[in-house]
Coordinates of C-alpha atoms in Angstrom, one line a residue:
X1 CA -52.4 -24.2 -7.7
X2 CA -50.5 -26.2 -4.9
X3 CA -47.8 -25.2 -2.7
X4 CA -44.7 -27.1 -2.6
X5 CA -45.6 -28.8 0.9
X6 CA -48.9 -29.3 -0.2
X7 CA -48.1 -31.5 -3.4
X8 CA -48.2 -35.4 -2.9
X9 CA -45.2 -37.5 -2.5
X10 CA -45.3 -40.6 -4.3
X11 CA -43.0 -43.0 -1.9
X12 CA -44.9 -41.1 1.4
X13 CA -48.1 -43.1 3.1
X14 CA -51.1 -42.2 3.7
X15 CA -50.5 -41.5 7.5
X16 CA -47.1 -39.5 6.3
X17 CA -49.3 -37.0 4.5
X18 CA -51.5 -36.3 6.9
X19 CA -49.4 -35.5 9.7
X20 CA -46.9 -33.4 6.8
X21 CA -50.7 -31.7 6.1
X22 CA -51.0 -31.1 9.8
X23 CA -47.5 -29.4 10.1
X24 CA -48.4 -27.3 6.9
X25 CA -51.2 -25.9 8.0
X26 CA -50.0 -24.9 11.7
X27 CA -47.1 -23.1 10.2
X28 CA -49.5 -21.4 7.7
X29 CA -51.7 -20.3 10.2
X30 CA -48.6 -18.7 11.6
X31 CA -47.3 -17.4 9.0
X32 CA -51.0 -15.2 8.4
X33 CA -51.1 -14.2 11.8
X34 CA -47.6 -13.1 12.2
X35 CA -46.9 -11.7 8.8
X36 CA -43.2 -10.1 8.1
X37 CA -42.8 -7.1 9.3
X38 CA -42.3 -4.4 6.8
X39 CA -39.4 -1.6 7.2
X40 CA -40.2 2.1 7.0
X41 CA -37.8 4.7 5.7
X42 CA -35.8 5.9 9.0
X43 CA -37.0 9.4 10.0
X44 CA -33.4 10.3 10.7
X45 CA -32.1 10.6 7.5
X46 CA -29.7 13.4 6.1
X47 CA -31.2 16.3 4.6
X48 CA -29.5 18.3 2.0
X49 CA -31.4 21.4 2.5
X50 CA -30.0 21.0 6.7
X51 CA -27.3 23.3 7.3
X52 CA -25.0 21.7 10.1
X53 CA -24.9 22.8 13.4
X54 CA -21.8 21.7 14.6
X55 CA -19.8 18.3 13.4
X56 CA -19.8 15.3 14.8
X57 CA -19.3 11.9 13.9
X58 CA -22.2 8.7 13.9
X59 CA -21.5 5.8 16.1
X60 CA -22.3 2.5 14.4
X61 CA -22.3 0.0 17.3
X62 CA -25.6 -0.2 16.9
X63 CA -25.3 -2.4 14.2
X64 CA -22.1 -4.6 15.4
X65 CA -25.3 -7.3 15.4
X66 CA -28.3 -7.8 13.5
X67 CA -30.1 -8.7 10.1
X68 CA -30.5 -6.5 6.4
X69 CA -34.2 -7.0 7.3
X70 CA -34.0 -5.5 10.4
X71 CA -32.8 -2.1 9.0
X72 CA -34.7 0.9 7.9
X73 CA -36.0 0.3 3.6
X74 CA -34.1 2.3 1.2
X75 CA -35.3 5.3 -0.3
X76 CA -35.8 4.9 -5.0
X77 CA -32.2 7.4 -4.6
X78 CA -30.5 5.0 -2.3
X79 CA -32.3 1.4 -4.3
X80 CA -31.1 3.0 -7.3
X81 CA -27.6 3.3 -6.2
X82 CA -27.2 0.0 -4.3
X83 CA -28.4 -1.6 -7.8
X84 CA -25.6 0.8 -9.5
X85 CA -23.1 -0.6 -7.4
X86 CA -23.7 -3.9 -8.1
X87 CA -23.6 -3.3 -11.9
X88 CA -20.4 -1.6 -11.3
X89 CA -18.9 -4.9 -9.4
X90 CA -20.0 -7.1 -12.3
X91 CA -18.7 -4.8 -15.0
X92 CA -15.1 -5.0 -13.2
X93 CA -15.2 -8.9 -12.8
X94 CA -15.5 -9.0 -9.0
X95 CA -15.5 -12.1 -7.2
X96 CA -19.0 -12.8 -6.2
X97 CA -18.0 -12.8 -2.6
X98 CA -16.9 -8.8 -2.7
X99 CA -19.8 -8.0 -4.3
X100 CA -22.4 -9.3 -1.8
X101 CA -20.2 -8.0 0.8
X102 CA -19.8 -4.7 -0.8
X103 CA -23.2 -4.3 -1.6
X104 CA -24.6 -5.5 2.4
X105 CA -21.7 -2.6 3.5
X106 CA -23.5 0.2 0.8
X107 CA -27.2 -1.2 1.8
X108 CA -25.6 -0.5 6.0
X109 CA -24.7 2.9 5.1
X110 CA -27.7 4.2 3.3
X111 CA -30.3 2.6 5.4
X112 CA -29.5 5.6 7.7
X113 CA -27.3 8.2 5.3
X114 CA -29.5 7.9 2.4
X115 CA -28.0 9.0 -0.9
X116 CA -29.0 12.6 -1.1
X117 CA -25.8 14.3 0.3
X118 CA -22.6 13.7 0.3
X119 CA -21.8 11.8 3.5
X120 CA -18.3 11.8 5.5
X121 CA -15.3 9.9 4.8
X122 CA -15.3 9.2 8.7
X123 CA -18.5 7.7 9.3
X124 CA -17.9 5.2 6.2
X125 CA -14.6 3.9 7.3
X126 CA -16.6 3.8 11.1
X127 CA -18.5 1.2 9.7
X128 CA -15.3 -1.0 9.4
X129 CA -16.2 -1.9 13.0
X130 CA -19.0 -4.4 11.9
X131 CA -17.9 -8.0 11.0
X132 CA -18.2 -8.8 6.8
X133 CA -18.1 -5.1 5.6
X134 CA -16.0 -3.6 3.1
X135 CA -14.7 -0.4 3.1
X136 CA -12.3 0.3 0.6
X137 CA -14.6 -0.4 -2.7
X138 CA -17.4 1.3 -1.4
X139 CA -15.7 4.4 -0.6
X140 CA -13.9 4.2 -4.0
X141 CA -17.2 3.4 -5.6
X142 CA -19.3 7.1 -3.9
X143 CA -15.8 8.9 -4.2
X144 CA -16.0 8.7 -8.0
X145 CA -19.2 10.0 -7.7
X146 CA -18.5 12.8 -6.2
X147 CA -20.5 11.8 -2.7
X148 CA -18.1 11.6 0.1
X149 CA -16.6 14.1 1.9
X150 CA -13.4 13.6 2.4
X151 CA -11.6 13.6 5.8
X152 CA -9.2 16.1 6.8
X153 CA -7.2 13.8 9.0
X154 CA -6.6 11.1 6.2
X155 CA -5.7 13.7 3.8
X156 CA -2.0 13.7 2.4
X157 CA 0.5 11.2 1.9
X158 CA 0.1 8.0 3.8
X159 CA 3.8 8.4 5.4
X160 CA 3.4 11.5 6.0
X161 CA 0.7 11.1 8.2
X162 CA 2.4 7.8 9.9
X163 CA 5.3 10.1 10.4
X164 CA 3.1 12.8 11.9
X165 CA 1.6 10.8 14.6
X166 CA 5.1 9.1 15.2
X167 CA 6.1 12.2 15.8
X168 CA 3.7 13.6 18.1
X169 CA 4.5 10.6 20.4
X170 CA 7.6 12.4 21.4
X171 CA 7.2 15.4 24.2
X172 CA 5.3 18.8 23.0
X173 CA 8.7 20.7 22.7
X174 CA 10.7 17.9 20.9
X175 CA 7.5 17.2 18.7
X176 CA 6.8 21.1 17.2
X177 CA 10.9 21.2 16.4
X178 CA 10.4 18.0 14.7
X179 CA 7.2 19.3 12.7
X180 CA 9.4 22.1 11.6
X181 CA 11.8 19.7 10.6
X182 CA 9.3 18.2 8.3
X183 CA 8.0 21.5 6.8
X184 CA 11.8 22.7 6.0
X185 CA 12.2 19.2 3.9
X186 CA 8.7 20.0 2.3
X187 CA 10.5 23.3 1.1
X188 CA 8.2 25.1 3.2
X189 CA 11.0 26.8 5.7
X190 CA 12.6 30.5 5.8
X191 CA 14.7 29.8 2.8
X192 CA 13.2 27.8 -0.1
X193 CA 14.3 24.7 -2.0
X194 CA 13.1 21.8 -3.8
X195 CA 11.2 19.0 -1.5
X196 CA 12.4 15.9 -0.3
X197 CA 9.9 12.5 -1.0
X198 CA 8.5 11.6 2.0
X199 CA 9.9 8.0 1.4
X200 CA 13.6 9.6 2.2
X201 CA 12.0 12.1 5.3
X202 CA 10.8 8.7 6.4
X203 CA 14.5 6.8 6.5
X204 CA 15.9 9.8 8.2
X205 CA 13.4 9.9 11.1
X206 CA 13.6 6.1 11.6
X207 CA 17.2 6.6 11.8
X208 CA 16.5 9.0 14.7
X209 CA 13.5 8.0 16.4
X210 CA 15.7 5.5 19.3
X211 CA 18.3 8.8 20.0
X212 CA 15.5 11.0 20.1
X213 CA 13.4 8.5 22.5
X214 CA 17.0 8.4 24.5
X215 CA 16.9 11.9 24.4
X216 CA 13.3 13.0 25.6
X217 CA 14.1 11.2 29.3
X218 CA 16.6 14.1 29.8
X219 CA 15.7 17.1 27.7
X220 CA 12.9 19.3 27.0
X221 CA 14.2 20.4 24.2
X222 CA 16.6 19.7 21.1
X223 CA 18.3 23.6 22.3
X224 CA 20.0 21.3 24.7
X225 CA 21.8 19.2 22.6
X226 CA 25.6 19.3 22.5
X227 CA 28.2 18.2 20.5
X228 CA 29.5 15.5 23.2
X229 CA 25.7 14.0 22.8
X230 CA 26.0 13.8 19.3
X231 CA 29.4 12.1 19.5
X232 CA 28.3 10.1 22.0
X233 CA 24.8 8.7 20.1
X234 CA 27.4 7.8 17.0
X235 CA 29.8 5.8 19.1
X236 CA 26.8 4.0 20.4
X237 CA 25.9 2.8 17.0
X238 CA 27.2 0.1 15.0
X239 CA 29.2 1.5 12.1
X240 CA 26.5 0.8 9.6
X241 CA 23.7 2.5 11.4
X242 CA 25.8 5.1 12.9
X243 CA 26.5 6.3 8.3
X244 CA 22.8 6.5 8.6
X245 CA 22.2 8.1 11.6
X246 CA 25.2 11.1 11.1
X247 CA 23.0 12.5 7.8
X248 CA 20.0 12.4 9.7
X249 CA 21.4 15.0 12.5
X250 CA 22.9 16.8 10.2
X251 CA 19.8 17.3 8.5
X252 CA 17.6 17.8 11.5
X253 CA 20.0 20.5 13.6
X254 CA 20.5 22.3 10.1
X255 CA 17.0 22.6 9.5
X256 CA 16.4 23.8 13.2
X257 CA 19.4 26.4 13.1
X258 CA 17.8 27.7 9.5
X259 CA 14.9 28.3 11.2
X260 CA 16.4 30.2 14.2
X261 CA 14.8 27.5 16.6
X262 CA 18.3 26.9 17.8
X263 CA 22.0 28.9 18.1
X264 CA 24.5 26.2 16.7
X265 CA 24.7 23.3 15.1
X266 CA 26.0 20.9 16.7
X267 CA 26.7 18.4 14.2
X268 CA 29.2 20.7 13.0
X269 CA 32.4 19.3 12.7
X270 CA 31.7 15.6 13.5
X271 CA 33.0 13.4 10.5
X272 CA 33.3 9.7 10.2
X273 CA 36.4 7.7 8.5
X274 CA 34.9 7.2 4.4
X275 CA 34.1 3.5 4.1
X276 CA 34.1 1.6 0.5
X277 CA 31.3 -1.2 0.7
X278 CA 31.5 -3.6 -2.0
X279 CA 28.9 -5.8 -3.0
X280 CA 29.7 -9.7 -1.8
X281 CA 28.3 -13.1 -3.5
X282 CA 24.9 -14.5 -2.6
X283 CA 26.1 -18.5 -1.7
X284 CA 24.5 -20.6 -4.4
X285 CA 22.2 -22.8 -2.2
X286 CA 20.6 -19.9 -1.7
X287 CA 20.2 -18.7 -5.3
X288 CA 19.4 -22.1 -6.8
X289 CA 15.3 -22.7 -7.7
X290 CA 14.3 -19.3 -6.9
X291 CA 11.9 -18.9 -9.6
X292 CA 10.6 -22.3 -9.2
X293 CA 9.9 -22.0 -5.6
X294 CA 7.7 -18.6 -6.6
X295 CA 3.8 -19.1 -5.9
X296 CA 2.2 -18.4 -8.9
X297 CA 2.8 -16.5 -12.7
X298 CA 3.2 -13.0 -10.7
X299 CA 5.7 -14.1 -8.3
X300 CA 7.8 -16.0 -10.9
X301 CA 7.5 -12.9 -13.4
X302 CA 9.3 -10.6 -10.6
X303 CA 11.3 -12.7 -9.4
X304 CA 13.0 -13.1 -13.2
X305 CA 13.2 -9.5 -13.6
X306 CA 14.9 -9.0 -10.7
X307 CA 17.2 -12.1 -10.3
X308 CA 17.8 -12.3 -14.3
X309 CA 17.7 -8.1 -15.3
X310 CA 18.6 -6.8 -11.8
X311 CA 15.9 -4.7 -12.1
X312 CA 15.0 -2.6 -8.7
X313 CA 12.0 -3.4 -6.5
X314 CA 10.6 0.0 -6.8
X315 CA 11.2 0.1 -11.1
X316 CA 9.6 -3.6 -11.4
X317 CA 6.5 -2.1 -9.1
X318 CA 5.7 0.8 -11.2
X319 CA 6.1 -0.9 -15.0
X320 CA 3.0 -0.2 -17.2
X321 CA 1.5 -2.9 -19.2
X322 CA 2.7 -0.8 -22.2
X323 CA 5.9 -1.0 -21.6
X324 CA 6.7 -4.7 -22.4
X325 CA 6.3 -5.9 -26.0
X326 CA 6.0 -9.7 -26.6
X327 CA 6.2 -9.5 -29.9
X328 CA 10.1 -8.0 -30.1
X329 CA 10.6 -9.5 -26.3
X330 CA 11.6 -6.2 -25.3
X331 CA 10.7 -4.3 -21.5
X332 CA 11.3 -0.4 -21.6
X333 CA 12.3 0.8 -18.0
X334 CA 11.9 4.5 -17.0
X335 CA 14.6 5.8 -15.0
X336 CA 14.6 9.1 -13.7
X337 CA 14.2 10.8 -17.3
X338 CA 15.7 8.2 -19.3
X339 CA 14.5 4.9 -20.6
X340 CA 16.5 1.6 -20.2
X341 CA 15.6 -1.3 -22.5
X342 CA 15.8 -4.6 -21.1
X343 CA 15.8 -7.4 -23.6
X344 CA 14.0 -10.1 -22.2
X345 CA 15.6 -14.0 -22.6
X346 CA 13.4 -17.3 -23.3
X347 CA 12.4 -17.6 -19.3
X348 CA 11.6 -14.2 -18.6
X349 CA 9.6 -14.0 -22.0
X350 CA 7.8 -16.7 -21.2
X351 CA 7.0 -16.0 -17.9
X352 CA 5.9 -12.2 -19.3
X353 CA 3.5 -13.7 -21.5
X354 CA 2.1 -16.2 -18.5
X355 CA 1.1 -13.4 -16.3
X356 CA -0.7 -11.7 -19.1
X357 CA -2.2 -14.1 -19.7
X358 CA -3.2 -15.0 -15.9
X359 CA -3.9 -10.7 -15.5
X360 CA -6.5 -11.2 -18.2
X361 CA -8.4 -13.8 -17.0
X362 CA -8.4 -12.8 -13.4
X363 CA -9.5 -9.6 -14.2
X364 CA -10.5 -8.6 -18.0
X365 CA -12.3 -5.2 -17.7
X366 CA -9.6 -3.5 -15.4
X367 CA -8.1 -0.4 -16.8
X368 CA -5.4 -0.1 -14.2
X369 CA -2.0 0.5 -16.6
X370 CA 0.3 -1.3 -14.8
X371 CA 1.6 -4.4 -15.6
X372 CA 1.6 -5.7 -11.9
X373 CA -1.6 -5.5 -10.8
X374 CA -3.1 -7.4 -7.7
X375 CA -6.8 -8.1 -6.5
X376 CA -7.4 -4.5 -4.9
X377 CA -5.5 -2.1 -7.4
X378 CA -7.3 -3.9 -10.3
X379 CA -10.7 -2.3 -8.8
X380 CA -9.1 0.5 -7.7
X381 CA -10.1 3.0 -9.7
X382 CA -7.2 5.5 -9.1
X383 CA -5.4 3.6 -10.7
X384 CA -2.8 2.6 -8.2
X385 CA 0.3 0.5 -8.4
X386 CA 0.4 -2.3 -6.3
X387 CA 1.3 -2.8 -2.8
X388 CA 4.8 -3.0 -2.0
X389 CA 4.1 -5.5 0.8
X390 CA 2.6 -7.7 -1.6
X391 CA 6.8 -8.0 -3.4
X392 CA 8.3 -8.4 -0.2
X393 CA 6.5 -11.3 0.9
X394 CA 7.5 -12.7 -3.0
X395 CA 11.1 -12.8 -1.5
X396 CA 10.2 -13.0 2.1
X397 CA 9.5 -16.7 0.6
X398 CA 12.5 -17.2 -0.7
X399 CA 14.4 -15.4 2.2
X400 CA 16.2 -13.5 0.4
X401 CA 16.0 -9.5 -0.1
X402 CA 15.6 -8.3 -3.8
X403 CA 17.9 -5.9 -3.3
X404 CA 20.9 -8.0 -2.3
X405 CA 19.6 -10.7 -5.1
X406 CA 19.9 -7.4 -8.0
X407 CA 23.8 -6.8 -6.7
X408 CA 24.5 -10.6 -6.6
X409 CA 22.8 -10.2 -10.3
X410 CA 25.5 -7.2 -11.1
X411 CA 28.2 -8.8 -9.5
X412 CA 28.0 -12.4 -11.5
X413 CA 28.3 -10.5 -15.0
X414 CA 31.0 -8.6 -13.6
X415 CA 32.7 -11.6 -12.6
X416 CA 32.2 -12.6 -16.0
X417 CA 32.9 -9.9 -18.6
X418 CA 34.7 -7.2 -16.6
X419 CA 33.7 -4.7 -18.5
X420 CA 32.1 -1.9 -17.1
X421 CA 30.9 -0.7 -20.3
X422 CA 29.4 -4.0 -20.9
X423 CA 27.9 -3.8 -17.3
X424 CA 26.4 -0.2 -17.9
X425 CA 24.3 -1.1 -21.3
X426 CA 22.8 -4.9 -20.0
X427 CA 21.8 -2.8 -16.4
X428 CA 21.3 0.4 -17.4
X429 CA 23.4 1.5 -14.3
X430 CA 26.2 4.6 -14.2
X431 CA 30.0 4.4 -15.0
X432 CA 30.9 4.8 -11.4
X433 CA 28.3 2.3 -9.7
X434 CA 29.8 -0.2 -13.0
X435 CA 33.2 -0.1 -11.8
X436 CA 32.5 -0.5 -8.0
X437 CA 31.2 -3.8 -9.1
X438 CA 34.6 -4.2 -11.5
X439 CA 37.0 -4.1 -8.6
X440 CA 34.6 -6.2 -6.4
X441 CA 34.6 -8.9 -9.0
X442 CA 38.2 -8.5 -9.8
X443 CA 40.0 -7.2 -6.6
X444 CA 43.3 -8.0 -8.4
X445 CA 42.5 -4.5 -10.6
X446 CA 41.8 -2.2 -7.5
X447 CA 44.8 1.1 -7.1
X448 CA 45.8 1.1 -3.6
X449 CA 47.0 4.9 -4.3
X450 CA 50.6 6.4 -3.5
X451 CA 52.4 4.7 -0.6

């Protein structure tokens, strides 16, 4: 049997064939004298029976360069796990690049750790320092098989972890008081009460952060803050910012007083004049062609749901595929303990059909129950909703916020009908909110009250 380099080329001359044969003989003799190195299994693999003497994280800096064939060989168990990962990727319809990158990442990991014992999450995440690795998919795959030792520093809500990191940048005593405030809002204070969601706590802290940084330059504890300090902080802010700051300050100092960390609440007695803010319409040139400018079936459907049916951004992200009934043209939206039925217009119905077809084409095997999915959430075994940043990007390209777009839609309907009951039925809003929009659209109907 002739090797490819030995086969005769009809178009070549005898001289050329002889020269090629000479080159091939040289290469063949070099290969015989330098056979490829067969890598051995690493002698440093984790032994499941070995007791941990002390906890230490791995340093993968040695893997920042080099080829895969330079790695230690895989054990049969590790090789089977790599093949199982490859089949998992094929079943879930991953593209070639994520599948190959994920297989390479798992190969790097198992060459040094093996698959006989659970792997520390911190060790897996540390592999991100090497180029062309994917941590999320490998971590999800191993976690589903019970092969991951969770990282204690990453446990809990991501917003909670971010808040603790930001609070830790403040001086010691103030940081301790802020951590105690967070515990109180989580329902873990001296007096039990329902816990606040972390999104609310984050909103409070975002309002507090500039003031706390300014105070930290001159005080060592919030015990030193007086009523005049609170009033000065509010007076230094624009009216809209001050209205967000005062509730946050009240929450902070009431919690500290409850925990007996301060003697008196310096926010007591401070008030602000009530201000009724009515929605204002968006200029027509901003609204024209919003759906046409949206990029792709998902973006077009999201814009239509907000601009036509006034759905909120969060509830749009959390819509389930089962909530959409294409046969009847209805969309069922869950709001707190109630369900609001949206009757889709012809355009939104057509856009919903386009998106469902696109969703099935791109990810036919996904088990994610949400209507809106992305490349990441479609393959996520935890069945998480679509990332908030993705829908934010949809409206950022349109240069308009979804909240303002939603308010404009309700305001437009209020200008047309002036019937709060109609607004309540169409948009699923409360009577108080419906009256606010009617008064904004028809200022002549506002009651001025006694003079």
